[in-house]
mmCIF file with all atom_site columns, C-alpha atoms in Angstrom:
data_model
loop_
_atom_site.group_PDB
_atom_site.id
_atom_site.type_symbol
_atom_site.label_atom_id
_atom_site.label_alt_id
_atom_site.label_comp_id
_atom_site.label_asym_id
_atom_site.label_entity_id
_atom_site.label_seq_id
_atom_site.pdbx_PDB_ins_code
_atom_site.Cartn_x
_atom_site.Cartn_y
_atom_site.Cartn_z
_atom_site.occupancy
_atom_site.B_iso_or_equiv
_atom_site.pdbx_formal_charge
_atom_site.auth_seq_id
_atom_site.auth_comp_id
_atom_site.auth_asym_id
_atom_site.auth_atom_id
_atom_site.pdbx_PDB_model_num
ATOM 1  C CA . UNK A 1 1  ? 163.196 224.133 44.688 1.00 56.00 ? 1  UNK A CA 1
ATOM 2  C CA . UNK A 1 2  ? 164.908 223.181 41.426 1.00 64.00 ? 2  UNK A CA 1
ATOM 3  C CA . UNK A 1 3  ? 168.361 223.038 42.994 1.00 72.00 ? 3  UNK A CA 1
ATOM 4  C CA . UNK A 1 4  ? 167.571 220.362 45.594 1.00 81.00 ? 4  UNK A CA 1
ATOM 5  C CA . UNK A 1 5  ? 165.795 218.276 42.939 1.00 79.00 ? 5  UNK A CA 1
ATOM 6  C CA . UNK A 1 6  ? 168.742 218.609 40.554 1.00 80.00 ? 6  UNK A CA 1
ATOM 7  C CA . UNK A 1 7  ? 171.113 217.679 43.363 1.00 85.00 ? 7  UNK A CA 1
ATOM 8  C CA . UNK A 1 8  ? 169.081 214.597 44.288 1.00 83.00 ? 8  UNK A CA 1
ATOM 9  C CA . UNK A 1 9  ? 168.828 213.459 40.679 1.00 84.00 ? 9  UNK A CA 1
ATOM 10 C CA . UNK A 1 10 ? 172.579 213.966 40.321 1.00 85.00 ? 10 UNK A CA 1
ATOM 11 C CA . UNK A 1 11 ? 173.257 211.847 43.400 1.00 86.00 ? 11 UNK A CA 1
ATOM 12 C CA . UNK A 1 12 ? 171.063 209.042 42.066 1.00 86.00 ? 12 UNK A CA 1
ATOM 13 C CA . UNK A 1 13 ? 172.682 209.198 38.623 1.00 87.00 ? 13 UNK A CA 1
ATOM 14 C CA . UNK A 1 14 ? 176.133 209.092 40.239 1.00 88.00 ? 14 UNK A CA 1
ATOM 15 C CA . UNK A 1 15 ? 175.151 206.134 42.385 1.00 88.00 ? 15 UNK A CA 1
ATOM 16 C CA . UNK A 1 16 ? 173.736 204.292 39.369 1.00 87.00 ? 16 UNK A CA 1
ATOM 17 C CA . UNK A 1 17 ? 176.902 205.053 37.393 1.00 86.00 ? 17 UNK A CA 1
ATOM 18 C CA . UNK A 1 18 ? 178.985 203.483 40.157 1.00 87.00 ? 18 UNK A CA 1
ATOM 19 C CA . UNK A 1 19 ? 176.622 200.524 40.227 1.00 85.00 ? 19 UNK A CA 1
ATOM 20 C CA . UNK A 1 20 ? 177.053 200.039 36.475 1.00 84.00 ? 20 UNK A CA 1
ATOM 21 C CA . UNK A 1 21 ? 180.610 198.795 37.032 1.00 85.00 ? 21 UNK A CA 1
ATOM 22 C CA . UNK A 1 22 ? 179.479 195.704 38.937 1.00 87.00 ? 22 UNK A CA 1
ATOM 23 C CA . UNK A 1 23 ? 175.864 195.303 37.796 1.00 89.00 ? 23 UNK A CA 1
ATOM 24 C CA . UNK A 1 24 ? 175.287 196.995 34.433 1.00 87.00 ? 24 UNK A CA 1
ATOM 25 C CA . UNK A 1 25 ? 171.800 195.567 33.842 1.00 88.00 ? 25 UNK A CA 1
ATOM 26 C CA . UNK A 1 26 ? 170.485 196.770 37.201 1.00 87.00 ? 26 UNK A CA 1
ATOM 27 C CA . UNK A 1 27 ? 172.013 200.204 36.690 1.00 87.00 ? 27 UNK A CA 1
ATOM 28 C CA . UNK A 1 28 ? 170.447 200.534 33.250 1.00 87.00 ? 28 UNK A CA 1
ATOM 29 C CA . UNK A 1 29 ? 167.044 199.561 34.630 1.00 88.00 ? 29 UNK A CA 1
ATOM 30 C CA . UNK A 1 30 ? 167.464 202.148 37.380 1.00 88.00 ? 30 UNK A CA 1
ATOM 31 C CA . UNK A 1 31 ? 168.266 204.870 34.856 1.00 86.00 ? 31 UNK A CA 1
ATOM 32 C CA . UNK A 1 32 ? 165.176 203.977 32.830 1.00 87.00 ? 32 UNK A CA 1
ATOM 33 C CA . UNK A 1 33 ? 162.981 204.206 35.927 1.00 88.00 ? 33 UNK A CA 1
ATOM 34 C CA . UNK A 1 34 ? 164.611 207.482 36.966 1.00 87.00 ? 34 UNK A CA 1
ATOM 35 C CA . UNK A 1 35 ? 164.089 209.010 33.526 1.00 85.00 ? 35 UNK A CA 1
ATOM 36 C CA . UNK A 1 36 ? 160.436 207.955 33.572 1.00 85.00 ? 36 UNK A CA 1
ATOM 37 C CA . UNK A 1 37 ? 159.957 209.654 36.940 1.00 84.00 ? 37 UNK A CA 1
ATOM 38 C CA . UNK A 1 38 ? 161.778 212.862 36.007 1.00 83.00 ? 38 UNK A CA 1
ATOM 39 C CA . UNK A 1 39 ? 160.479 213.301 32.427 1.00 80.00 ? 39 UNK A CA 1
ATOM 40 C CA . UNK A 1 40 ? 157.090 214.821 33.405 1.00 77.00 ? 40 UNK A CA 1
ATOM 41 C CA . UNK A 1 41 ? 158.954 217.587 35.225 1.00 77.00 ? 41 UNK A CA 1
ATOM 42 C CA . UNK A 1 42 ? 160.653 218.646 31.995 1.00 76.00 ? 42 UNK A CA 1
ATOM 43 C CA . UNK A 1 43 ? 157.895 217.855 29.490 1.00 72.00 ? 43 UNK A CA 1
ATOM 44 C CA . UNK A 1 44 ? 154.543 218.468 31.183 1.00 67.00 ? 44 UNK A CA 1
ATOM 45 C CA . UNK A 1 45 ? 151.480 217.276 29.296 1.00 64.00 ? 45 UNK A CA 1
ATOM 46 C CA . UNK A 1 46 ? 148.181 219.060 29.085 1.00 60.00 ? 46 UNK A CA 1
ATOM 47 C CA . UNK A 1 47 ? 145.098 217.180 30.140 1.00 54.00 ? 47 UNK A CA 1
ATOM 48 C CA . UNK A 1 48 ? 143.703 217.606 26.612 1.00 50.00 ? 48 UNK A CA 1
ATOM 49 C CA . UNK A 1 49 ? 146.623 215.574 25.255 1.00 56.00 ? 49 UNK A CA 1
ATOM 50 C CA . UNK A 1 50 ? 146.074 212.782 27.722 1.00 54.00 ? 50 UNK A CA 1
ATOM 51 C CA . UNK A 1 51 ? 142.281 212.681 27.460 1.00 51.00 ? 51 UNK A CA 1
ATOM 52 C CA . UNK A 1 52 ? 141.165 214.081 24.114 1.00 53.00 ? 52 UNK A CA 1
ATOM 53 C CA . UNK A 1 53 ? 137.657 215.521 24.193 1.00 53.00 ? 53 UNK A CA 1
ATOM 54 C CA . UNK A 1 54 ? 136.656 213.578 21.099 1.00 53.00 ? 54 UNK A CA 1
ATOM 55 C CA . UNK A 1 55 ? 137.232 210.330 22.963 1.00 55.00 ? 55 UNK A CA 1
ATOM 56 C CA . UNK A 1 56 ? 135.152 211.547 25.901 1.00 56.00 ? 56 UNK A CA 1
ATOM 57 C CA . UNK A 1 57 ? 132.312 212.524 23.562 1.00 60.00 ? 57 UNK A CA 1
ATOM 58 C CA . UNK A 1 58 ? 132.280 209.030 22.065 1.00 59.00 ? 58 UNK A CA 1
ATOM 59 C CA . UNK A 1 59 ? 132.165 207.479 25.531 1.00 59.00 ? 59 UNK A CA 1
ATOM 60 C CA . UNK A 1 60 ? 129.273 209.734 26.562 1.00 61.00 ? 60 UNK A CA 1
ATOM 61 C CA . UNK A 1 61 ? 127.298 208.858 23.431 1.00 63.00 ? 61 UNK A CA 1
ATOM 62 C CA . UNK A 1 62 ? 127.823 205.146 24.048 1.00 58.00 ? 62 UNK A CA 1
ATOM 63 C CA . UNK A 1 63 ? 126.688 205.461 27.655 1.00 59.00 ? 63 UNK A CA 1
ATOM 64 C CA . UNK A 1 64 ? 123.492 207.232 26.535 1.00 60.00 ? 64 UNK A CA 1
ATOM 65 C CA . UNK A 1 65 ? 122.715 204.491 24.016 1.00 59.00 ? 65 UNK A CA 1
ATOM 66 C CA . UNK A 1 66 ? 123.293 201.712 26.523 1.00 57.00 ? 66 UNK A CA 1
ATOM 67 C CA . UNK A 1 67 ? 121.410 203.412 29.336 1.00 56.00 ? 67 UNK A CA 1
ATOM 68 C CA . UNK A 1 68 ? 124.478 203.343 31.523 1.00 52.00 ? 68 UNK A CA 1
ATOM 69 C CA . UNK A 1 69 ? 124.170 204.552 35.121 1.00 54.00 ? 69 UNK A CA 1
ATOM 70 C CA . UNK A 1 70 ? 127.228 206.707 34.417 1.00 52.00 ? 70 UNK A CA 1
ATOM 71 C CA . UNK A 1 71 ? 125.306 209.053 32.171 1.00 51.00 ? 71 UNK A CA 1
ATOM 72 C CA . UNK A 1 72 ? 124.727 212.602 33.238 1.00 54.00 ? 72 UNK A CA 1
ATOM 73 C CA . UNK A 1 73 ? 121.519 213.047 35.199 1.00 56.00 ? 73 UNK A CA 1
ATOM 74 C CA . UNK A 1 74 ? 119.549 216.299 35.286 1.00 59.00 ? 74 UNK A CA 1
ATOM 75 C CA . UNK A 1 75 ? 120.226 218.494 38.294 1.00 61.00 ? 75 UNK A CA 1
ATOM 76 C CA . UNK A 1 76 ? 117.732 218.353 41.135 1.00 65.00 ? 76 UNK A CA 1
ATOM 77 C CA . UNK A 1 77 ? 115.613 221.416 41.638 1.00 67.00 ? 77 UNK A CA 1
ATOM 78 C CA . UNK A 1 78 ? 115.531 222.964 45.059 1.00 65.00 ? 78 UNK A CA 1
ATOM 79 C CA . UNK A 1 79 ? 112.186 222.465 46.775 1.00 64.00 ? 79 UNK A CA 1
ATOM 80 C CA . UNK A 1 80 ? 110.363 225.618 47.811 1.00 59.00 ? 80 UNK A CA 1
#
């Protein structure tokens, strides 16, 4: 799986390098977009880094104070 991806990225980088001769600004923008798309494959982030639990706790406390409909409701009991 890694080989086809590496090959495809190489083709795009080669194409953008050829494009840089005639249109350097467009080629640079293409490389920036390509690096943004490929970076998560090399540097994966954990969900805790993206959404820290402390931030979620603050949001939950605010929703309780405001009486938000997003607050957690108690689970329904099964009727007998």
